CSV table of C-alpha atoms in Angstrom, one decimal:
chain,number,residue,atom,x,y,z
A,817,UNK,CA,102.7,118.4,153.3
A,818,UNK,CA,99.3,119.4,153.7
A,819,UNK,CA,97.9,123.1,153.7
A,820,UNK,CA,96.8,123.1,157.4
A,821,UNK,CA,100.6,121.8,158.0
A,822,UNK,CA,102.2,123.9,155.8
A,823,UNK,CA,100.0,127.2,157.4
A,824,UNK,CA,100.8,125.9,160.7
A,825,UNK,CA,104.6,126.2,160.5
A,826,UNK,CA,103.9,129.2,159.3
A,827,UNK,CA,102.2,130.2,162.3
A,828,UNK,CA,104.8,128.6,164.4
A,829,UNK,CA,107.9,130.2,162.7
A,830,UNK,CA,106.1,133.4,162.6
A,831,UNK,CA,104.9,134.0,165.9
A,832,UNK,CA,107.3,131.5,169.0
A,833,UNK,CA,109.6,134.2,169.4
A,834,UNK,CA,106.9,137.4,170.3
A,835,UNK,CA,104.5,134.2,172.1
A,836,UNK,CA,107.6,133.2,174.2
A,837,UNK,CA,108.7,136.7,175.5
A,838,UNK,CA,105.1,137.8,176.0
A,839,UNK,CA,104.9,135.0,178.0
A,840,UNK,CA,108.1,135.5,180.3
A,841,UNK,CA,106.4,139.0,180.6
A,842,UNK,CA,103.5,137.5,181.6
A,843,UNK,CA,104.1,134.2,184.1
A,844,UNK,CA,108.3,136.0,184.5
A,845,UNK,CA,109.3,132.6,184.7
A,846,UNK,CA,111.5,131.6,181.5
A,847,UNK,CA,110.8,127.6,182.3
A,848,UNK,CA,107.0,128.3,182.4
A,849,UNK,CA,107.5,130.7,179.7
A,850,UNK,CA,108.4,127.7,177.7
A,851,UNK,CA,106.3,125.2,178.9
A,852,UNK,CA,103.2,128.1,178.1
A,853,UNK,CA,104.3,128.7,174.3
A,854,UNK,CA,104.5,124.7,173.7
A,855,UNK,CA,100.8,124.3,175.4
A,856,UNK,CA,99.3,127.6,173.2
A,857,UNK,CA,101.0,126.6,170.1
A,858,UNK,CA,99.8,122.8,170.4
A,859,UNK,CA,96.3,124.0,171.4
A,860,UNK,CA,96.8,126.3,168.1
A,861,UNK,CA,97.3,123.3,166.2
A,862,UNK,CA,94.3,121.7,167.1
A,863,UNK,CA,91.9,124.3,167.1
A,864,UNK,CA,93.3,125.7,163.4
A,865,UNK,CA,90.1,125.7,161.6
A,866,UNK,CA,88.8,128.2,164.2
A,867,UNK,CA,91.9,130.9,163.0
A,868,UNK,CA,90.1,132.5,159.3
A,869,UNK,CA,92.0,135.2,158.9
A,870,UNK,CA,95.9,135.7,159.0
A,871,UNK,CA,95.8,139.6,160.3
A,872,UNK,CA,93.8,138.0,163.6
A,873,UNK,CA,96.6,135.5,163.9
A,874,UNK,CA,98.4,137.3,166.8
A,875,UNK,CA,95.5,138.5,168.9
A,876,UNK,CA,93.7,135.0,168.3
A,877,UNK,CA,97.3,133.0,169.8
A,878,UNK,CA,97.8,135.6,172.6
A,879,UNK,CA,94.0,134.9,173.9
A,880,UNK,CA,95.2,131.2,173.7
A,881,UNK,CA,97.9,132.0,175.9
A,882,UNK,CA,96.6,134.0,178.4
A,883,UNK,CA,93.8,131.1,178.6
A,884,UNK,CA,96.8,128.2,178.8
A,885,UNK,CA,98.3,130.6,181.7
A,886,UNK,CA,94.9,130.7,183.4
A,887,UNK,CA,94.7,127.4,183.4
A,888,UNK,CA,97.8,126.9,184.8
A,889,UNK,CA,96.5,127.7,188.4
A,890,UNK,CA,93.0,125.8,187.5
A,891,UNK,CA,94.3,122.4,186.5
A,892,UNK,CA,92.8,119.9,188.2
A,893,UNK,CA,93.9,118.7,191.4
A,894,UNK,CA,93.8,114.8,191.9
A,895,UNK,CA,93.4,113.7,195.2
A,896,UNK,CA,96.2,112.1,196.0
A,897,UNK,CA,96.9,110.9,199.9
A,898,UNK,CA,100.6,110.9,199.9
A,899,UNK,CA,101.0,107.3,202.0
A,900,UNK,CA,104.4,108.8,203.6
A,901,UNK,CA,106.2,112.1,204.1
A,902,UNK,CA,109.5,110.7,204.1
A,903,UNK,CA,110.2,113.5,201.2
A,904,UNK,CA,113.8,114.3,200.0
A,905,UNK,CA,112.7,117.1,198.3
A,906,UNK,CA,114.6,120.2,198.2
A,907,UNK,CA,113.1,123.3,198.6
A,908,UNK,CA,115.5,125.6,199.1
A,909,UNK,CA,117.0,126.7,196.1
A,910,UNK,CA,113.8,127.8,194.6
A,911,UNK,CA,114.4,130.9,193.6
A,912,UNK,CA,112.4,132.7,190.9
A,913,UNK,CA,113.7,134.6,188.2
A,914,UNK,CA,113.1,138.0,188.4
A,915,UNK,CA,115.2,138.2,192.2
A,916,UNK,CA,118.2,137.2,190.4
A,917,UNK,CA,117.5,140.1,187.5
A,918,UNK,CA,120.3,142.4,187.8
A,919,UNK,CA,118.9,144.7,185.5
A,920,UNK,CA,117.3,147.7,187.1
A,921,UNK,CA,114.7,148.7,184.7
A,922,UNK,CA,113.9,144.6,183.9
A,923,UNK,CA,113.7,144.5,187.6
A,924,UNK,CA,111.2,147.3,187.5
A,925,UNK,CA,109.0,145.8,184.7
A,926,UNK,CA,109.2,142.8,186.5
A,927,UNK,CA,107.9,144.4,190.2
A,928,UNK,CA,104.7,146.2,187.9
A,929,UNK,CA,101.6,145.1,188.9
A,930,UNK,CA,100.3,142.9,185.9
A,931,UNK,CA,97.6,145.0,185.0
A,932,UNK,CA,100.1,148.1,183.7
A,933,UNK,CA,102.9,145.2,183.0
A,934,UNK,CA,100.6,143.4,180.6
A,935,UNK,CA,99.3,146.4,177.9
A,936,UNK,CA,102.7,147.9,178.1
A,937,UNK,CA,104.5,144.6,176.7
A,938,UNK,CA,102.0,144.6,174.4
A,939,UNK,CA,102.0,148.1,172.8
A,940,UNK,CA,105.5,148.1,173.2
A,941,UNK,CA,107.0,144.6,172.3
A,942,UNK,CA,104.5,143.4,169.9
A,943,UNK,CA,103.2,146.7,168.4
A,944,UNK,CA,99.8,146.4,169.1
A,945,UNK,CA,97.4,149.4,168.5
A,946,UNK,CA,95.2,150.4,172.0
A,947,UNK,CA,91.6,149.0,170.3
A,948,UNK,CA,93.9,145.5,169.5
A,949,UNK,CA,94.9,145.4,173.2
A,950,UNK,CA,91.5,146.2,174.2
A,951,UNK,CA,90.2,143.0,172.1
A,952,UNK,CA,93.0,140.7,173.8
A,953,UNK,CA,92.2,141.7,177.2
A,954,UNK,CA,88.5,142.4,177.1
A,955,UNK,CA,88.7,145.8,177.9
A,956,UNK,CA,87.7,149.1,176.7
A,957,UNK,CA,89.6,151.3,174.8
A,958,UNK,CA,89.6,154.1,177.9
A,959,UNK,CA,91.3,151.3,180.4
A,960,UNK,CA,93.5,150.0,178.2
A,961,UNK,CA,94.6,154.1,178.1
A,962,UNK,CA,94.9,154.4,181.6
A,963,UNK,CA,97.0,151.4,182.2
A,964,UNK,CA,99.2,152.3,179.8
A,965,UNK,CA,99.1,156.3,181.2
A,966,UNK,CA,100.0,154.6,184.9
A,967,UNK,CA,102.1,151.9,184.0
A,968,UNK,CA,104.6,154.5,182.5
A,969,UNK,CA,104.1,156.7,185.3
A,970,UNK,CA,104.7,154.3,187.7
A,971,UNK,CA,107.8,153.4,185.9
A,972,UNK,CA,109.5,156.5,185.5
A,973,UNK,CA,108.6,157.5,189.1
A,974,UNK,CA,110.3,154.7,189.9
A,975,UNK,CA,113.5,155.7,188.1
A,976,UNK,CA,113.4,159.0,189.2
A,977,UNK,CA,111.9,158.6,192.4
A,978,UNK,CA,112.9,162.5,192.9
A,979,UNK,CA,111.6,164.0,189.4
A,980,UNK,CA,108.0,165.8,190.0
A,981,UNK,CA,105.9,167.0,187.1
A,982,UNK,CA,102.7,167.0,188.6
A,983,UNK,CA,101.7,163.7,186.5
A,984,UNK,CA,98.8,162.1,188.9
A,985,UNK,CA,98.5,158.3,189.1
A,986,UNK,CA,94.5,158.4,189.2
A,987,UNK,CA,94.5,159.4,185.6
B,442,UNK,CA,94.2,169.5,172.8
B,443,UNK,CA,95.0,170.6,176.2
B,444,UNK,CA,98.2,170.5,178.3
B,445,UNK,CA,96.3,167.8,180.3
B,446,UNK,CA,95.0,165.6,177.5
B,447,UNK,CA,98.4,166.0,176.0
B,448,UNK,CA,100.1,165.0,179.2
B,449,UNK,CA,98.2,162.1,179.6
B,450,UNK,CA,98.3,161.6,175.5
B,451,UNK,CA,102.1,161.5,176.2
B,452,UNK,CA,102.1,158.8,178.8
B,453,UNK,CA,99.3,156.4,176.8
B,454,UNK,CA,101.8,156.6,173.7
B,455,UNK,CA,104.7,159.3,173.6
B,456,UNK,CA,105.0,158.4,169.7
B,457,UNK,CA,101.4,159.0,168.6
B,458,UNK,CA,101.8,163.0,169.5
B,459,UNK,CA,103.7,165.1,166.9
B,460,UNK,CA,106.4,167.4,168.0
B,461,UNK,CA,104.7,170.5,166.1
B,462,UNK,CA,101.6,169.7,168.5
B,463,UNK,CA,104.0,170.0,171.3
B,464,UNK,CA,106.3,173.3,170.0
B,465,UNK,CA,104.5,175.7,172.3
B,466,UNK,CA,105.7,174.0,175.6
B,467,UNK,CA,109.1,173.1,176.4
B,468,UNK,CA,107.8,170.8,178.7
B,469,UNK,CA,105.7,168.8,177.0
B,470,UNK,CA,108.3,168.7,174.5
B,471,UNK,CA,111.3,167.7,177.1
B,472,UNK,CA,108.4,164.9,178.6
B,473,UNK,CA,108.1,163.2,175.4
B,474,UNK,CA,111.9,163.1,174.5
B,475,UNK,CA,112.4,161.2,178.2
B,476,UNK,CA,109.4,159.3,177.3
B,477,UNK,CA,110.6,158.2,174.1
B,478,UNK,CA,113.9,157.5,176.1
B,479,UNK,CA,112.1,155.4,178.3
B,480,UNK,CA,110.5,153.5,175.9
B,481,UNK,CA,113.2,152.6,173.4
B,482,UNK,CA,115.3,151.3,177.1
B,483,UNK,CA,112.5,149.3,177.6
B,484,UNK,CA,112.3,147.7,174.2
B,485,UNK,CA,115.6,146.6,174.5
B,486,UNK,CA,114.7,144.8,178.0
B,487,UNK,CA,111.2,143.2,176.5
B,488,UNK,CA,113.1,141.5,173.9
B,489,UNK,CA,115.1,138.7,175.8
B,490,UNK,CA,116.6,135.6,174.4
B,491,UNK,CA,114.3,133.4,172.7
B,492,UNK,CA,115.8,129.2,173.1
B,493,UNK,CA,117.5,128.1,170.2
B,494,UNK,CA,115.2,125.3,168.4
B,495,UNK,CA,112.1,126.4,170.3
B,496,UNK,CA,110.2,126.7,167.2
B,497,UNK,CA,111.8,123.4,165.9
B,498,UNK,CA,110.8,121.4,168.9
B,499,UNK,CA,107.3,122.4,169.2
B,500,UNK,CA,106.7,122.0,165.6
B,501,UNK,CA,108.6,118.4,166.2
B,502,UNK,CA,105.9,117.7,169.5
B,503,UNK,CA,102.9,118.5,167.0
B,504,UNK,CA,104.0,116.3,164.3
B,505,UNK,CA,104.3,113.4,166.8
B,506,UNK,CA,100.6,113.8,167.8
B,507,UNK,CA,98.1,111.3,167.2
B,508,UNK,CA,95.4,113.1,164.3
B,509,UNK,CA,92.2,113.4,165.2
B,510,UNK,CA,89.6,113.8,163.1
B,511,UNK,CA,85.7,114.6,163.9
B,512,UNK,CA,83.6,111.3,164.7
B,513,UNK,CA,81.2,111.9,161.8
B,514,UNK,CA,84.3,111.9,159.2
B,515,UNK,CA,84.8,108.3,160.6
B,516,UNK,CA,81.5,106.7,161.4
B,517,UNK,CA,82.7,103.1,161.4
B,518,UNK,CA,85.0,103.0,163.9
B,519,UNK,CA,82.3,105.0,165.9
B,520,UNK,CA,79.7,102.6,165.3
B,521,UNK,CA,82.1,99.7,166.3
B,522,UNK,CA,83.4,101.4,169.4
B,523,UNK,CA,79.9,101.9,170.6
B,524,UNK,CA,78.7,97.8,169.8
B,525,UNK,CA,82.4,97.3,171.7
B,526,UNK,CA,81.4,99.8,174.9
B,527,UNK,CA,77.7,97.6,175.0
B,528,UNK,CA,79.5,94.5,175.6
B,529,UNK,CA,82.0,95.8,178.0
B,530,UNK,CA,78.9,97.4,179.7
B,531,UNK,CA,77.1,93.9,179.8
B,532,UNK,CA,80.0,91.7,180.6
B,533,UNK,CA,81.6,94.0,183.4
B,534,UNK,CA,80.4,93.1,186.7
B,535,UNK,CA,82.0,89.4,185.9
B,536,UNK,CA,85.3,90.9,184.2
B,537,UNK,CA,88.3,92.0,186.5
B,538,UNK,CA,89.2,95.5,187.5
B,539,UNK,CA,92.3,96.9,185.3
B,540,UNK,CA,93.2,100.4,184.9
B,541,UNK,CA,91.5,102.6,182.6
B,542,UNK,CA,94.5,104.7,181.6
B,543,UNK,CA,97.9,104.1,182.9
B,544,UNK,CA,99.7,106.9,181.2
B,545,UNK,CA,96.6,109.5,181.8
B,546,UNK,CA,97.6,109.0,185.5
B,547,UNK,CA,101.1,109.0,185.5
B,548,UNK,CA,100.7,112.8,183.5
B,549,UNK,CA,98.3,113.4,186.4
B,550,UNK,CA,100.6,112.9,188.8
B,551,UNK,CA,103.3,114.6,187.5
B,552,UNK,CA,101.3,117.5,187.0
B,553,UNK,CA,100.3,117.4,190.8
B,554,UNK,CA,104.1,117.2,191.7
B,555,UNK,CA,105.5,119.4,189.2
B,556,UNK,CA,107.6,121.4,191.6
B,557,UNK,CA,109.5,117.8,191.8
B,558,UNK,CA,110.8,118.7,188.4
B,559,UNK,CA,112.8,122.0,189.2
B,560,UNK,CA,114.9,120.0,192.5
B,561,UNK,CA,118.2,120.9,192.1
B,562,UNK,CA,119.8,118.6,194.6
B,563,UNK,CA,121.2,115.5,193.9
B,564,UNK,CA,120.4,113.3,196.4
B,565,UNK,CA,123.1,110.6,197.8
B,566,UNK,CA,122.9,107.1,196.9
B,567,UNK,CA,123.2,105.7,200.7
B,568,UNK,CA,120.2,107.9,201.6
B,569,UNK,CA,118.5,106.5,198.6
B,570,UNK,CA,119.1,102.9,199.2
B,571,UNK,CA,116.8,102.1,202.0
B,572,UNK,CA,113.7,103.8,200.1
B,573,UNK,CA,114.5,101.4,197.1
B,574,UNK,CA,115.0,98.9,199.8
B,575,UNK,CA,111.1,98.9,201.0
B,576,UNK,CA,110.6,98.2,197.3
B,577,UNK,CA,112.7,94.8,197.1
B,578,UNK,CA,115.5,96.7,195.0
B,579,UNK,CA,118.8,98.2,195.1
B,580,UNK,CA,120.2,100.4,192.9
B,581,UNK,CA,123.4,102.3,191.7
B,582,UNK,CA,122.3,105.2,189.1
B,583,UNK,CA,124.4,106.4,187.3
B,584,UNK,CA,122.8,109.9,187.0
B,585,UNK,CA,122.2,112.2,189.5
B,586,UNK,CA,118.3,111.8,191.5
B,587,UNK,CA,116.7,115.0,192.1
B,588,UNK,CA,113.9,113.9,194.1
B,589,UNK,CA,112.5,110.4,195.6
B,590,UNK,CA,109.8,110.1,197.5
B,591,UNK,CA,107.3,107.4,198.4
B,592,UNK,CA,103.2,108.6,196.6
B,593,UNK,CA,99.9,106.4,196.6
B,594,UNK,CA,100.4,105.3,192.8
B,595,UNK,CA,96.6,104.1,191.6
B,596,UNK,CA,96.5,102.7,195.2
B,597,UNK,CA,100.0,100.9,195.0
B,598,UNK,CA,102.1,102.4,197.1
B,599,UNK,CA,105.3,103.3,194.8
B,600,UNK,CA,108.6,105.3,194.6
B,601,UNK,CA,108.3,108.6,192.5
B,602,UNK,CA,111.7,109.6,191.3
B,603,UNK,CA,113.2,112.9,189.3
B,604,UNK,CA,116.4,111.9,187.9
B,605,UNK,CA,118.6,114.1,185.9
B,606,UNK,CA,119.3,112.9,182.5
B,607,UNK,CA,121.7,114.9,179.5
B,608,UNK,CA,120.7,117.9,181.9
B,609,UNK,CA,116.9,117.1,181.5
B,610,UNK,CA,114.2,116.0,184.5
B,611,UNK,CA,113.3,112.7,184.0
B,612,UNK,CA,110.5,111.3,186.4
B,613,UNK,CA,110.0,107.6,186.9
B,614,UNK,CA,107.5,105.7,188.9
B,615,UNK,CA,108.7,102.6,190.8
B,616,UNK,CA,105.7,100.5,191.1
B,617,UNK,CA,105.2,97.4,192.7
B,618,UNK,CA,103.3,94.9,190.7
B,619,UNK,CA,101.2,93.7,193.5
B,620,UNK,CA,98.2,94.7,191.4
B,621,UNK,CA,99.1,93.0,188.0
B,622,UNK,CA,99.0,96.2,186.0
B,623,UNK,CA,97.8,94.8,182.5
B,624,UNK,CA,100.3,95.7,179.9
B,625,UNK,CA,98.5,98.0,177.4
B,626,UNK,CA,99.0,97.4,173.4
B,627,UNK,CA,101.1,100.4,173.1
B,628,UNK,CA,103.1,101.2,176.1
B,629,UNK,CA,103.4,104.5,175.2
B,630,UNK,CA,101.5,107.8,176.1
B,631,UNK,CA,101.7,111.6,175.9
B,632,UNK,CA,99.9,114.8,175.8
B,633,UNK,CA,100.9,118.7,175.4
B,634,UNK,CA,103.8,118.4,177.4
B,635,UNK,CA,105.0,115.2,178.0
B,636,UNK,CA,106.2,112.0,176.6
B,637,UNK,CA,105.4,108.4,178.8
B,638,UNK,CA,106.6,105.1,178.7
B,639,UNK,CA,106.3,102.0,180.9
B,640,UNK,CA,108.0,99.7,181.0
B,641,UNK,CA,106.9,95.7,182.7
B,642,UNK,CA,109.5,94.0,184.8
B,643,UNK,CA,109.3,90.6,186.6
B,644,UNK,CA,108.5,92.4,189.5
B,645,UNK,CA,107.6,95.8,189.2
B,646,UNK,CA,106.4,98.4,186.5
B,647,UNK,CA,108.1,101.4,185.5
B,648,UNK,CA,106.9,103.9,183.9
B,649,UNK,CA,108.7,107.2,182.7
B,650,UNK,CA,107.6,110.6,181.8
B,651,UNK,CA,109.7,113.2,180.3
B,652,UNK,CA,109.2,116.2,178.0
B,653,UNK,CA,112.1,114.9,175.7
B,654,UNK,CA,110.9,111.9,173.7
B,655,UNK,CA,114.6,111.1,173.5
B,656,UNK,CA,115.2,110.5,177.0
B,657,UNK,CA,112.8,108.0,177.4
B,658,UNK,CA,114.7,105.9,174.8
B,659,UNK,CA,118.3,106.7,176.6
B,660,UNK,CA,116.5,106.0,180.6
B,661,UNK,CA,114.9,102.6,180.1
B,662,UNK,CA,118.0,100.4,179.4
B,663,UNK,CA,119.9,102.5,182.0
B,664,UNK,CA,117.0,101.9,184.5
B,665,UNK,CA,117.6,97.8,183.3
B,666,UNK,CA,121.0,98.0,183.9
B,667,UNK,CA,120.9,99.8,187.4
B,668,UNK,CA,118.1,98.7,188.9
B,669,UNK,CA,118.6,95.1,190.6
B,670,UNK,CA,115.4,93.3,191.8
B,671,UNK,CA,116.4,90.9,195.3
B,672,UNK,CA,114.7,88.1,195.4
């Protein structure tokens, strides 16, 4: 086995677990989840040579990630003229994830807007520092703050829709 | 540091402020315990199940790609393709259409239709029949079909199928051979995600994508065995 191999299943082994529940966080789809860690991972794999240093292994496969989920919604579109609409599809048990969640507070993460959702999985899950956030998300150091300040807030509102401690959201 | 900033300091991260910065205020200290609270609940929610083998699989994917290598660490085969493209160039307004890449629009079209892949249904075999019917076949699968529907396949009007094999979508295109697909060398194809195969009948060409290699091996002699071409 070859170095690149060998420093690729290293990668792989190291990193699928936090990649694939970053991901569910992100897309909260676990199917897409999947399908988004096999297409970062894979797009790792050929772009190796690009990855110099092993401490900028996570932030380097998350920005693949977000990328692969960007591209999710720009993949190309082929024209094609369906010749019949005799479809048997069904449609009706499409049903995504997060309205079966039982789980309140899983509910709640789920029902953030992505901007709070996304840092707060981050800081909290993968134990990134504000300035690493900032890097993955291309933001400054004083947003990345605030998102965090309001996702929290939001959250705990939310939980104790009641509780008051003068905590504004425009932070 | 302020009430304010430490409020807010509290909320960015409750465990980068020290309790001895916050033993003045009760409630500053009582905010960072729930905070702390909060946090450690929603750890526990962030970290859900990973798939068993999910590693395994995509490290199995990877090993089953083609290498590629930059075009100057090979020059030859560069320099050869090129002499090869000039004479296909010259000679191609006398040569026959055939299809660039099979596969690469197969993938496309599953990609297009990927909603196809998460039908649930399973769709009855007498409602099936007459679609395999306008086709010049009939058919008894033995696995459940998830979707069937009649697409414009590279111009051939064709039956695109999800079937459900060992629990897994499986799609398959049903394409007449009115066109005389060319069989390629290697009859196989793949990308990222999926694994492809077709698969050259008397009268028709199927070809099968699927994100387990495996079930392409399992679905073409079942597709042999079910599918009956009238003559």
């Amino acid at each position: 086995m070859n170095s690149a191999q060998q420093r690729y299943e290293a990668l792989v082994r190291a990193y699928t677990p936090d990649l694939y529940r970053y991901a569910y966080w992100l897309c909260r789809s676990k199917s897409i989840a999947e399908d988004l860690v096999q297409d970062t991972l894979l797009r790792a794999w050929k772009n190796l040579s690009q990855l110099q240093e092993a401490n900028a292994a996570k932030a380097w496969l998350l920005t693949i990630l977000r990328h692969e989920n960007a591209r999710r919604f720009e993949r190309k579109q082929l024209d094609y003229s369906e010749v019949e609409q005799d479809s048997l599809e069904d449609t009706a048990h499409a049903s995504p994830e997060h309205w079966v969640a039982t789980d309140r507070l899983h509910r709640l993460m789920l029902e953030l807007p992505q901007e709070y959702r996304e840092p707060l999985v981050m800081q909290l899950l993968l134990g990134m520092t504000g300035d690493e956030i900032a890097t993955v998300l291309q933001l400054n150091l004083n947003t990345v703050n605030t998102r965090l300040f309001r996702g929290r807030a939001q959250l705990r509102a939310r939980l104790q829709p009641d509780h008051s401690d003068g905590v504004s959201q425009h932070g | 540091m302020d009430n304010l900033s430490l409020r807010r300091a509290l909320y960015e991260d409750p465990a980068s402020i020290s309790p001895q910065q916050l033993e003045d205020d009760a409630q500053l200290m009582q905010l960072q315990q729930e905070l702390l609270q909060l946090d450690h609940q929603l750890k526990q929610q962030l970290e859900i199940d990973v798939p068993p083998q999910l590693a395994e699989q995509i490290l199995l994917r990877q090993q089953m790609l083609p290498v590629t290598r930059h075009w100057w660490q090979r020059p030859l085969p560069y320099a050869t393709a090129a002499a090869l493209l000039l004479s296909v160039w010259f000679y191609q307004d006398s040569a026959p259409q055939v299809h660039a890449d099979l596969g690469q629009h197969a993938l496309s079209h599953v990609y297009h239709e990927l909603a196809a892949l998460g039908a649930i249904s399973t769709l009855d075999q007498p409602s099936l029949q007459p679609l395999f019917a306008e086709l010049g076949l009939s058919a008894e699968l033995p696995v459940p079909v998830r979707y069937a529907r009649f697409c414009d396949f590279e111009g051939v009007r064709s039956l695109h199928l999800v079937l459900e094999v060992d629990g897994q979508p499986l799609t398959v295109f049903v394409v007449p051979d009115q066109h005389d697909f060319p069989q390629a060398k290697t009859n196989q194809f793949a990308d990222a995600r999926f694994f492809g195969q077709s698969l050259k009948t008397a009268r028709h060409l199927l070809v099968l994508v699927a994100q387990q290699p495996q079930l392409l091996t399992k679905a073409g002699p079942l597709l042999a065995k079910s599918l009956n071409f009238n003559i």
